[in-house]
Amino acid sequence: MGCTTSRQARHDLRHCPSPLALPRCQSFPARCAGDAGVHVVRLTSTTLGSLEVDKGAPRAAEAPPMRRMVPRTPTMTPPNEPEAIDAWALMAGLEEHSPLLVPPFARHSFSFPITAVPPELAAASRKVTPLPLVEKKKASPVARPRKAVLYFTSLRGVRATHEDCCLARAILGGYGVRVDERDVSMHRGFRDELHGLLGLGRGAALAKCWAPAAAPALPSLFVDGELVGNADELKRLHEAGELAARLAGCESAAPGEAAGACEACADVRFVLCGACSGSCKVYVDDGDDDDENPLDGGGGGGFRRCTECNENGIVRCPVCCC
């Protein structure tokens, strides 16, 4: 393969005409009269191998189009010297109170032109119309329940009076109202109150209260200071069904108040004084000598009149009479 004879034979075959090779055409195109500068080149196999394709034309066709350069404003302002502006010179021609110029588009911001308001209407609109004074409604006071007060006596010296007092207490206990029972025989202040309500003098009141032949003043029922009547009147109103209307609005009794007797006083309405233990007098030292009712008539320490209880050494029951 690599010998000299093989190489020589290959070289001879390359230059000798091949018996199978096709004959080449040696004809040329006809030359026209106007083709003076036509130059014809015969291409052979050796010439074709040495030709180089011009690669510049495709590159020129494939070159991207040049972008249109638009001049842009420089982002940075060229450095200049700061200019001093005289504000007084600019405002020299302006008045001190110049009217505000309203742009034309602001005058017709609606779909229709706005006409000027007449001065009469403008002056009337500027007047302040006082608002009507709203009368404050006075808050109605809270309805206070009515109070029923019964003056009676617990002494059995006069049998008829004692029975009438027991009957009146029994009738009022069935209506479920709270009755302030004031025993005139246990407290002298209650007796004075009854005298004032009946408008009687001290002597006439005593004769009327304790004399069996006279019209008895006990028991006496008052509702908000108004006299309802004695035992006979209460019995008549109770049988006629009118007593409930007279007691309407009175304070209702507690659930257990009308059911049984008071556990503190057993319906006596009074209890023993806790300050003096019923003796109506207390001992006071020299330093606490500020009592105005001394029992011994002299100054200094000693026994003094108790100011917490009444003449009998008792006080109102704090449970049922509060």
mmCIF file of C-alpha atoms in Angstrom:
data_model
loop_
_atom_site.group_PDB
_atom_site.id
_atom_site.type_symbol
_atom_site.label_atom_id
_atom_site.label_comp_id
_atom_site.label_asym_id
_atom_site.label_seq_id
_atom_site.Cartn_x
_atom_site.Cartn_y
_atom_site.Cartn_z
ATOM 1 C CA MET A 1 0.000 0.000 0.000
ATOM 2 C CA GLY A 2 2.698 2.387 0.803
ATOM 3 C CA CYS A 3 5.143 1.254 -1.854
ATOM 4 C CA THR A 4 6.384 3.442 -4.706
ATOM 5 C CA THR A 5 4.686 1.459 -7.463
ATOM 6 C CA SER A 6 1.272 1.965 -5.904
ATOM 7 C CA ARG A 7 1.694 5.676 -5.687
ATOM 8 C CA GLN A 8 2.875 5.863 -9.326
ATOM 9 C CA ALA A 9 -0.085 3.875 -10.534
ATOM 10 C CA ARG A 10 -2.527 6.108 -8.647
ATOM 11 C CA HIS A 11 -0.921 9.193 -10.210
ATOM 12 C CA ASP A 12 -1.183 7.758 -13.736
ATOM 13 C CA LEU A 13 -4.847 6.922 -13.315
ATOM 14 C CA ARG A 14 -5.598 10.471 -12.180
ATOM 15 C CA HIS A 15 -4.157 12.031 -15.376
ATOM 16 C CA CYS A 16 -5.418 9.573 -17.924
ATOM 17 C CA PRO A 17 -8.986 10.029 -19.278
ATOM 18 C CA SER A 18 -11.519 7.751 -17.747
ATOM 19 C CA PRO A 19 -13.383 5.606 -20.224
ATOM 20 C CA LEU A 20 -16.633 6.150 -18.276
ATOM 21 C CA ALA A 21 -16.317 9.931 -17.927
ATOM 22 C CA LEU A 22 -18.934 11.969 -19.754
ATOM 23 C CA PRO A 23 -17.710 14.359 -22.443
ATOM 24 C CA ARG A 24 -17.647 17.980 -21.272
ATOM 25 C CA CYS A 25 -19.438 20.655 -23.233
ATOM 26 C CA GLN A 26 -16.996 23.133 -24.770
ATOM 27 C CA SER A 27 -19.639 25.460 -26.220
ATOM 28 C CA PHE A 28 -19.872 29.091 -25.109
ATOM 29 C CA PRO A 29 -22.897 31.396 -25.162
ATOM 30 C CA ALA A 30 -23.234 33.652 -28.148
ATOM 31 C CA ARG A 31 -21.608 36.979 -27.766
ATOM 32 C CA CYS A 32 -23.895 39.915 -28.234
ATOM 33 C CA ALA A 33 -22.952 43.278 -29.613
ATOM 34 C CA GLY A 34 -23.579 45.084 -26.333
ATOM 35 C CA ASP A 35 -21.558 42.667 -24.256
ATOM 36 C CA ALA A 36 -18.254 44.342 -24.693
ATOM 37 C CA GLY A 37 -17.054 43.810 -21.177
ATOM 38 C CA VAL A 38 -18.134 40.208 -20.791
ATOM 39 C CA HIS A 39 -15.362 37.981 -19.568
ATOM 40 C CA VAL A 40 -15.838 34.251 -19.736
ATOM 41 C CA VAL A 41 -13.914 31.966 -17.477
ATOM 42 C CA ARG A 42 -13.750 28.250 -18.031
ATOM 43 C CA LEU A 43 -14.174 26.285 -14.898
ATOM 44 C CA THR A 44 -12.400 23.009 -14.557
ATOM 45 C CA SER A 45 -12.288 20.531 -11.768
ATOM 46 C CA THR A 46 -9.108 22.044 -10.465
ATOM 47 C CA THR A 47 -10.561 25.560 -10.614
ATOM 48 C CA LEU A 48 -13.717 24.596 -8.711
ATOM 49 C CA GLY A 49 -11.672 23.366 -5.819
ATOM 50 C CA SER A 50 -9.722 26.602 -5.581
ATOM 51 C CA LEU A 51 -12.731 28.970 -5.679
ATOM 52 C CA GLU A 52 -13.815 30.603 -2.458
ATOM 53 C CA VAL A 53 -17.391 31.654 -1.810
ATOM 54 C CA ASP A 54 -17.809 35.303 -0.889
ATOM 55 C CA LYS A 55 -19.268 35.241 2.564
ATOM 56 C CA GLY A 56 -19.689 38.999 2.865
ATOM 57 C CA ALA A 57 -23.013 39.255 0.968
ATOM 58 C CA PRO A 58 -25.029 36.931 3.239
ATOM 59 C CA ARG A 59 -23.616 38.659 6.248
ATOM 60 C CA ALA A 60 -24.723 41.982 4.895
ATOM 61 C CA ALA A 61 -28.222 40.619 4.295
ATOM 62 C CA GLU A 62 -28.413 39.065 7.717
ATOM 63 C CA ALA A 63 -27.212 42.197 9.527
ATOM 64 C CA PRO A 64 -29.911 43.513 11.905
ATOM 65 C CA PRO A 65 -31.501 46.841 11.040
ATOM 66 C CA MET A 66 -30.037 49.839 12.785
ATOM 67 C CA ARG A 67 -32.154 51.320 15.562
ATOM 68 C CA ARG A 68 -33.424 54.802 15.210
ATOM 69 C CA MET A 69 -31.593 56.950 17.677
ATOM 70 C CA VAL A 70 -33.960 59.389 19.400
ATOM 71 C CA PRO A 71 -32.256 62.222 21.189
ATOM 72 C CA ARG A 72 -33.081 62.155 24.903
ATOM 73 C CA THR A 73 -33.028 64.851 27.505
ATOM 74 C CA PRO A 74 -30.039 64.519 29.772
ATOM 75 C CA THR A 75 -30.983 63.261 33.205
ATOM 76 C CA MET A 76 -28.697 65.617 34.998
ATOM 77 C CA THR A 77 -28.997 69.375 34.725
ATOM 78 C CA PRO A 78 -25.769 70.947 33.659
ATOM 79 C CA PRO A 79 -24.146 72.706 36.556
ATOM 80 C CA ASN A 80 -24.926 76.403 36.547
ATOM 81 C CA GLU A 81 -24.512 79.107 39.076
ATOM 82 C CA PRO A 82 -27.558 79.494 41.448
ATOM 83 C CA GLU A 83 -29.828 82.300 40.377
ATOM 84 C CA ALA A 84 -31.002 84.717 43.060
ATOM 85 C CA ILE A 85 -34.724 85.519 42.752
ATOM 86 C CA ASP A 86 -36.019 88.719 44.296
ATOM 87 C CA ALA A 87 -39.483 87.941 45.712
ATOM 88 C CA TRP A 88 -40.261 91.603 46.374
ATOM 89 C CA ALA A 89 -39.606 92.417 42.739
ATOM 90 C CA LEU A 90 -41.998 89.703 41.609
ATOM 91 C CA MET A 91 -44.731 90.841 44.011
ATOM 92 C CA ALA A 92 -44.297 94.539 43.346
ATOM 93 C CA GLY A 93 -47.333 94.782 41.061
ATOM 94 C CA LEU A 94 -49.642 92.654 43.213
ATOM 95 C CA GLU A 95 -52.152 94.161 45.597
ATOM 96 C CA GLU A 96 -52.180 93.282 49.256
ATOM 97 C CA HIS A 97 -55.581 91.628 49.004
ATOM 98 C CA SER A 98 -55.818 90.337 45.459
ATOM 99 C CA PRO A 99 -58.935 88.344 44.532
ATOM 100 C CA LEU A 100 -58.557 84.657 44.060
ATOM 101 C CA LEU A 101 -58.625 83.745 40.387
ATOM 102 C CA VAL A 102 -60.874 80.812 39.710
ATOM 103 C CA PRO A 103 -59.927 78.784 36.646
ATOM 104 C CA PRO A 104 -62.575 78.650 33.905
ATOM 105 C CA PHE A 105 -63.067 74.897 34.192
ATOM 106 C CA ALA A 106 -63.873 75.223 37.888
ATOM 107 C CA ARG A 107 -66.681 77.667 37.176
ATOM 108 C CA HIS A 108 -68.525 75.155 35.046
ATOM 109 C CA SER A 109 -67.824 71.959 36.915
ATOM 110 C CA PHE A 110 -71.465 70.967 36.546
ATOM 111 C CA SER A 111 -73.248 70.000 33.384
ATOM 112 C CA PHE A 112 -75.011 73.385 33.369
ATOM 113 C CA PRO A 113 -73.630 76.869 34.017
ATOM 114 C CA ILE A 114 -74.133 78.241 37.519
ATOM 115 C CA THR A 115 -75.718 81.651 37.731
ATOM 116 C CA ALA A 116 -74.702 84.203 40.306
ATOM 117 C CA VAL A 117 -76.757 84.388 43.514
ATOM 118 C CA PRO A 118 -78.630 87.668 43.976
ATOM 119 C CA PRO A 119 -77.255 89.779 46.842
ATOM 120 C CA GLU A 120 -80.630 89.755 48.639
ATOM 121 C CA LEU A 121 -80.642 85.981 48.833
ATOM 122 C CA ALA A 122 -76.985 85.893 49.812
ATOM 123 C CA ALA A 123 -77.605 88.358 52.656
ATOM 124 C CA ALA A 124 -80.623 86.385 53.834
ATOM 125 C CA SER A 125 -78.656 83.140 53.831
ATOM 126 C CA ARG A 126 -75.947 84.684 56.004
ATOM 127 C CA LYS A 127 -78.421 85.468 58.760
ATOM 128 C CA VAL A 128 -78.215 82.989 61.577
ATOM 129 C CA THR A 129 -81.547 81.350 62.167
ATOM 130 C CA PRO A 130 -81.897 80.529 65.857
ATOM 131 C CA LEU A 131 -82.788 76.950 66.521
ATOM 132 C CA PRO A 132 -86.018 76.385 68.388
ATOM 133 C CA LEU A 133 -85.407 75.812 72.040
ATOM 134 C CA VAL A 134 -86.289 72.311 73.006
ATOM 135 C CA GLU A 135 -88.017 72.309 76.310
ATOM 136 C CA LYS A 136 -86.435 69.856 78.625
ATOM 137 C CA LYS A 137 -88.960 67.529 80.019
ATOM 138 C CA LYS A 138 -88.824 67.485 83.732
ATOM 139 C CA ALA A 139 -88.131 64.065 84.985
ATOM 140 C CA SER A 140 -91.157 62.885 86.824
ATOM 141 C CA PRO A 141 -90.313 62.040 90.399
ATOM 142 C CA VAL A 142 -90.274 58.420 91.280
ATOM 143 C CA ALA A 143 -93.611 57.421 92.647
ATOM 144 C CA ARG A 144 -93.184 56.997 96.371
ATOM 145 C CA PRO A 145 -95.366 54.321 97.886
ATOM 146 C CA ARG A 146 -98.018 55.554 100.237
ATOM 147 C CA LYS A 147 -97.598 54.959 103.928
ATOM 148 C CA ALA A 148 -100.265 53.598 106.267
ATOM 149 C CA VAL A 149 -99.936 54.466 109.971
ATOM 150 C CA LEU A 150 -102.123 52.932 112.696
ATOM 151 C CA TYR A 151 -102.225 54.473 116.166
ATOM 152 C CA PHE A 152 -103.365 51.980 118.786
ATOM 153 C CA THR A 153 -102.775 50.958 122.376
ATOM 154 C CA SER A 154 -101.644 47.678 123.865
ATOM 155 C CA LEU A 155 -102.985 48.411 127.375
ATOM 156 C CA ARG A 156 -105.931 46.341 128.529
ATOM 157 C CA GLY A 157 -107.256 48.873 131.013
ATOM 158 C CA VAL A 158 -110.231 49.683 128.755
ATOM 159 C CA ARG A 159 -111.528 46.447 127.315
ATOM 160 C CA ALA A 160 -113.561 47.934 124.440
ATOM 161 C CA THR A 161 -110.609 50.041 123.233
ATOM 162 C CA HIS A 162 -108.259 47.093 123.443
ATOM 163 C CA GLU A 163 -110.661 44.876 121.447
ATOM 164 C CA ASP A 164 -111.107 47.558 118.776
ATOM 165 C CA CYS A 165 -107.334 47.867 118.410
ATOM 166 C CA CYS A 166 -106.962 44.102 117.990
ATOM 167 C CA LEU A 167 -109.782 44.067 115.396
ATOM 168 C CA ALA A 168 -108.199 46.886 113.373
ATOM 169 C CA ARG A 169 -104.805 45.144 113.338
ATOM 170 C CA ALA A 170 -106.417 41.888 112.208
ATOM 171 C CA ILE A 171 -108.334 43.579 109.349
ATOM 172 C CA LEU A 172 -105.266 45.405 108.015
ATOM 173 C CA GLY A 173 -103.146 42.253 108.237
ATOM 174 C CA GLY A 174 -105.322 40.569 105.614
ATOM 175 C CA TYR A 175 -104.603 43.151 102.875
ATOM 176 C CA GLY A 176 -100.873 42.455 102.628
ATOM 177 C CA VAL A 177 -99.784 46.070 103.083
ATOM 178 C CA ARG A 178 -97.094 47.289 105.412
ATOM 179 C CA VAL A 179 -98.644 49.208 108.309
ATOM 180 C CA ASP A 180 -96.561 51.303 110.686
ATOM 181 C CA GLU A 181 -98.132 50.410 114.038
ATOM 182 C CA ARG A 182 -97.478 53.052 116.684
ATOM 183 C CA ASP A 183 -98.397 52.177 120.252
ATOM 184 C CA VAL A 184 -99.258 55.374 122.105
ATOM 185 C CA SER A 185 -99.037 53.607 125.467
ATOM 186 C CA MET A 186 -95.382 52.651 124.898
ATOM 187 C CA HIS A 187 -94.091 55.979 123.564
ATOM 188 C CA ARG A 188 -95.265 59.433 124.542
ATOM 189 C CA GLY A 189 -94.107 60.916 121.236
ATOM 190 C CA PHE A 190 -96.692 58.872 119.329
ATOM 191 C CA ARG A 191 -99.428 60.199 121.573
ATOM 192 C CA ASP A 192 -98.359 63.772 120.866
ATOM 193 C CA GLU A 193 -98.399 63.032 117.123
ATOM 194 C CA LEU A 194 -101.971 61.765 117.360
ATOM 195 C CA HIS A 195 -103.036 64.875 119.230
ATOM 196 C CA GLY A 196 -101.607 67.037 116.494
ATOM 197 C CA LEU A 197 -103.263 65.049 113.702
ATOM 198 C CA LEU A 198 -106.688 65.140 115.386
ATOM 199 C CA GLY A 199 -106.357 68.827 116.204
ATOM 200 C CA LEU A 200 -107.269 68.358 119.838
ATOM 201 C CA GLY A 201 -105.858 69.961 122.919
ATOM 202 C CA ARG A 202 -103.983 67.916 125.409
ATOM 203 C CA GLY A 203 -106.829 67.706 127.951
ATOM 204 C CA ALA A 204 -109.596 67.117 125.400
ATOM 205 C CA ALA A 205 -107.523 64.493 123.601
ATOM 206 C CA LEU A 206 -106.884 62.583 126.799
ATOM 207 C CA ALA A 207 -110.564 62.645 127.703
ATOM 208 C CA LYS A 208 -111.564 61.481 124.223
ATOM 209 C CA CYS A 209 -108.956 58.723 124.097
ATOM 210 C CA TRP A 210 -109.593 57.195 127.486
ATOM 211 C CA ALA A 211 -113.256 57.947 128.268
ATOM 212 C CA PRO A 212 -115.452 54.910 127.396
ATOM 213 C CA ALA A 213 -118.601 57.011 126.932
ATOM 214 C CA ALA A 214 -117.009 59.311 124.383
ATOM 215 C CA ALA A 215 -116.246 58.370 120.799
ATOM 216 C CA PRO A 216 -112.924 56.507 121.015
ATOM 217 C CA ALA A 217 -109.988 57.970 119.043
ATOM 218 C CA LEU A 218 -108.129 54.671 119.170
ATOM 219 C CA PRO A 219 -107.447 52.934 116.923
ATOM 220 C CA SER A 220 -106.980 55.556 114.172
ATOM 221 C CA LEU A 221 -105.716 54.773 110.649
ATOM 222 C CA PHE A 222 -103.969 57.412 108.539
ATOM 223 C CA VAL A 223 -102.861 56.991 104.909
ATOM 224 C CA ASP A 224 -100.349 59.655 103.878
ATOM 225 C CA GLY A 225 -101.567 61.905 106.708
ATOM 226 C CA GLU A 226 -105.241 61.539 105.791
ATOM 227 C CA LEU A 227 -107.566 60.053 108.373
ATOM 228 C CA VAL A 228 -109.353 56.920 107.163
ATOM 229 C CA GLY A 229 -111.288 56.189 110.343
ATOM 230 C CA ASN A 230 -111.457 54.317 113.621
ATOM 231 C CA ALA A 231 -112.366 50.672 114.235
ATOM 232 C CA ASP A 232 -116.037 51.056 113.256
ATOM 233 C CA GLU A 233 -115.151 52.845 110.015
ATOM 234 C CA LEU A 234 -112.527 50.250 109.133
ATOM 235 C CA LYS A 235 -115.032 47.464 109.757
ATOM 236 C CA ARG A 236 -117.628 49.139 107.530
ATOM 237 C CA LEU A 237 -115.154 49.749 104.680
ATOM 238 C CA HIS A 238 -113.883 46.200 104.942
ATOM 239 C CA GLU A 239 -117.380 44.697 104.727
ATOM 240 C CA ALA A 240 -118.299 46.983 101.792
ATOM 241 C CA GLY A 241 -115.094 46.154 99.896
ATOM 242 C CA GLU A 242 -113.940 49.780 99.831
ATOM 243 C CA LEU A 243 -110.956 49.444 102.116
ATOM 244 C CA ALA A 244 -108.756 47.991 99.339
ATOM 245 C CA ALA A 245 -109.250 51.149 97.280
ATOM 246 C CA ARG A 246 -108.293 53.317 100.254
ATOM 247 C CA LEU A 247 -105.104 51.285 100.742
ATOM 248 C CA ALA A 248 -104.156 51.267 97.041
ATOM 249 C CA GLY A 249 -100.574 52.371 96.460
ATOM 250 C CA CYS A 250 -99.350 51.532 99.923
ATOM 251 C CA GLU A 251 -96.100 49.664 100.394
ATOM 252 C CA SER A 252 -96.508 45.908 100.289
ATOM 253 C CA ALA A 253 -95.513 43.881 103.305
ATOM 254 C CA ALA A 254 -92.572 41.493 103.233
ATOM 255 C CA PRO A 255 -93.437 37.850 102.436
ATOM 256 C CA GLY A 256 -92.779 36.653 105.990
ATOM 257 C CA GLU A 257 -93.916 39.801 107.778
ATOM 258 C CA ALA A 258 -97.653 39.103 107.710
ATOM 259 C CA ALA A 259 -97.302 35.341 108.183
ATOM 260 C CA GLY A 260 -96.000 35.377 111.768
ATOM 261 C CA ALA A 261 -94.806 37.527 114.616
ATOM 262 C CA CYS A 262 -91.513 39.396 114.493
ATOM 263 C CA GLU A 263 -88.680 37.307 115.917
ATOM 264 C CA ALA A 264 -86.999 40.336 117.491
ATOM 265 C CA CYS A 265 -89.917 41.983 119.314
ATOM 266 C CA ALA A 266 -92.824 39.478 119.054
ATOM 267 C CA ASP A 267 -95.028 42.179 117.481
ATOM 268 C CA VAL A 268 -94.546 44.515 120.428
ATOM 269 C CA ARG A 269 -92.705 46.951 118.052
ATOM 270 C CA PHE A 270 -90.242 47.889 120.790
ATOM 271 C CA VAL A 271 -87.077 46.319 122.179
ATOM 272 C CA LEU A 272 -84.914 47.061 125.223
ATOM 273 C CA CYS A 273 -82.350 49.844 124.789
ATOM 274 C CA GLY A 274 -78.857 48.484 124.274
ATOM 275 C CA ALA A 275 -77.066 51.601 125.568
ATOM 276 C CA CYS A 276 -78.604 51.768 129.045
ATOM 277 C CA SER A 277 -80.259 48.313 129.282
ATOM 278 C CA GLY A 278 -83.619 49.958 130.059
ATOM 279 C CA SER A 279 -82.409 52.103 132.979
ATOM 280 C CA CYS A 280 -82.605 55.364 130.985
ATOM 281 C CA LYS A 281 -79.213 56.480 132.391
ATOM 282 C CA VAL A 282 -75.556 55.983 131.516
ATOM 283 C CA TYR A 283 -72.338 56.716 133.402
ATOM 284 C CA VAL A 284 -70.042 59.367 131.928
ATOM 285 C CA ASP A 285 -66.405 60.110 132.939
ATOM 286 C CA ASP A 286 -65.041 63.592 133.639
ATOM 287 C CA GLY A 287 -63.423 63.881 130.217
ATOM 288 C CA ASP A 288 -66.643 62.959 128.422
ATOM 289 C CA ASP A 289 -68.850 65.401 130.321
ATOM 290 C CA ASP A 290 -70.751 66.832 127.362
ATOM 291 C CA ASP A 291 -74.233 65.684 128.310
ATOM 292 C CA GLU A 292 -76.835 68.414 128.556
ATOM 293 C CA ASN A 293 -79.184 66.362 130.792
ATOM 294 C CA PRO A 294 -77.299 65.540 134.004
ATOM 295 C CA LEU A 295 -79.210 63.531 136.561
ATOM 296 C CA ASP A 296 -77.396 64.796 139.663
ATOM 297 C CA GLY A 297 -77.640 68.477 138.747
ATOM 298 C CA GLY A 298 -73.883 69.078 139.147
ATOM 299 C CA GLY A 299 -70.876 69.114 136.896
ATOM 300 C CA GLY A 300 -68.178 66.486 136.511
ATOM 301 C CA GLY A 301 -68.574 62.807 135.768
ATOM 302 C CA GLY A 302 -71.501 60.693 136.807
ATOM 303 C CA PHE A 303 -74.757 59.308 135.518
ATOM 304 C CA ARG A 304 -76.468 61.022 132.646
ATOM 305 C CA ARG A 305 -79.782 60.628 130.866
ATOM 306 C CA CYS A 306 -79.640 58.097 128.015
ATOM 307 C CA THR A 307 -80.310 59.780 124.713
ATOM 308 C CA GLU A 308 -81.026 56.596 122.763
ATOM 309 C CA CYS A 309 -84.256 55.394 124.395
ATOM 310 C CA ASN A 310 -87.606 56.920 125.385
ATOM 311 C CA GLU A 311 -89.082 57.448 128.812
ATOM 312 C CA ASN A 312 -89.626 53.717 129.247
ATOM 313 C CA GLY A 313 -86.060 52.654 128.356
ATOM 314 C CA ILE A 314 -87.069 51.062 125.035
ATOM 315 C CA VAL A 315 -86.421 51.792 121.334
ATOM 316 C CA ARG A 316 -88.241 50.945 118.097
ATOM 317 C CA CYS A 317 -87.661 47.450 116.785
ATOM 318 C CA PRO A 318 -84.901 47.611 114.138
ATOM 319 C CA VAL A 319 -86.319 44.560 112.326
ATOM 320 C CA CYS A 320 -89.992 45.289 111.731
ATOM 321 C CA CYS A 321 -90.106 49.068 112.266
ATOM 322 C CA CYS A 322 -87.080 50.195 110.251
#
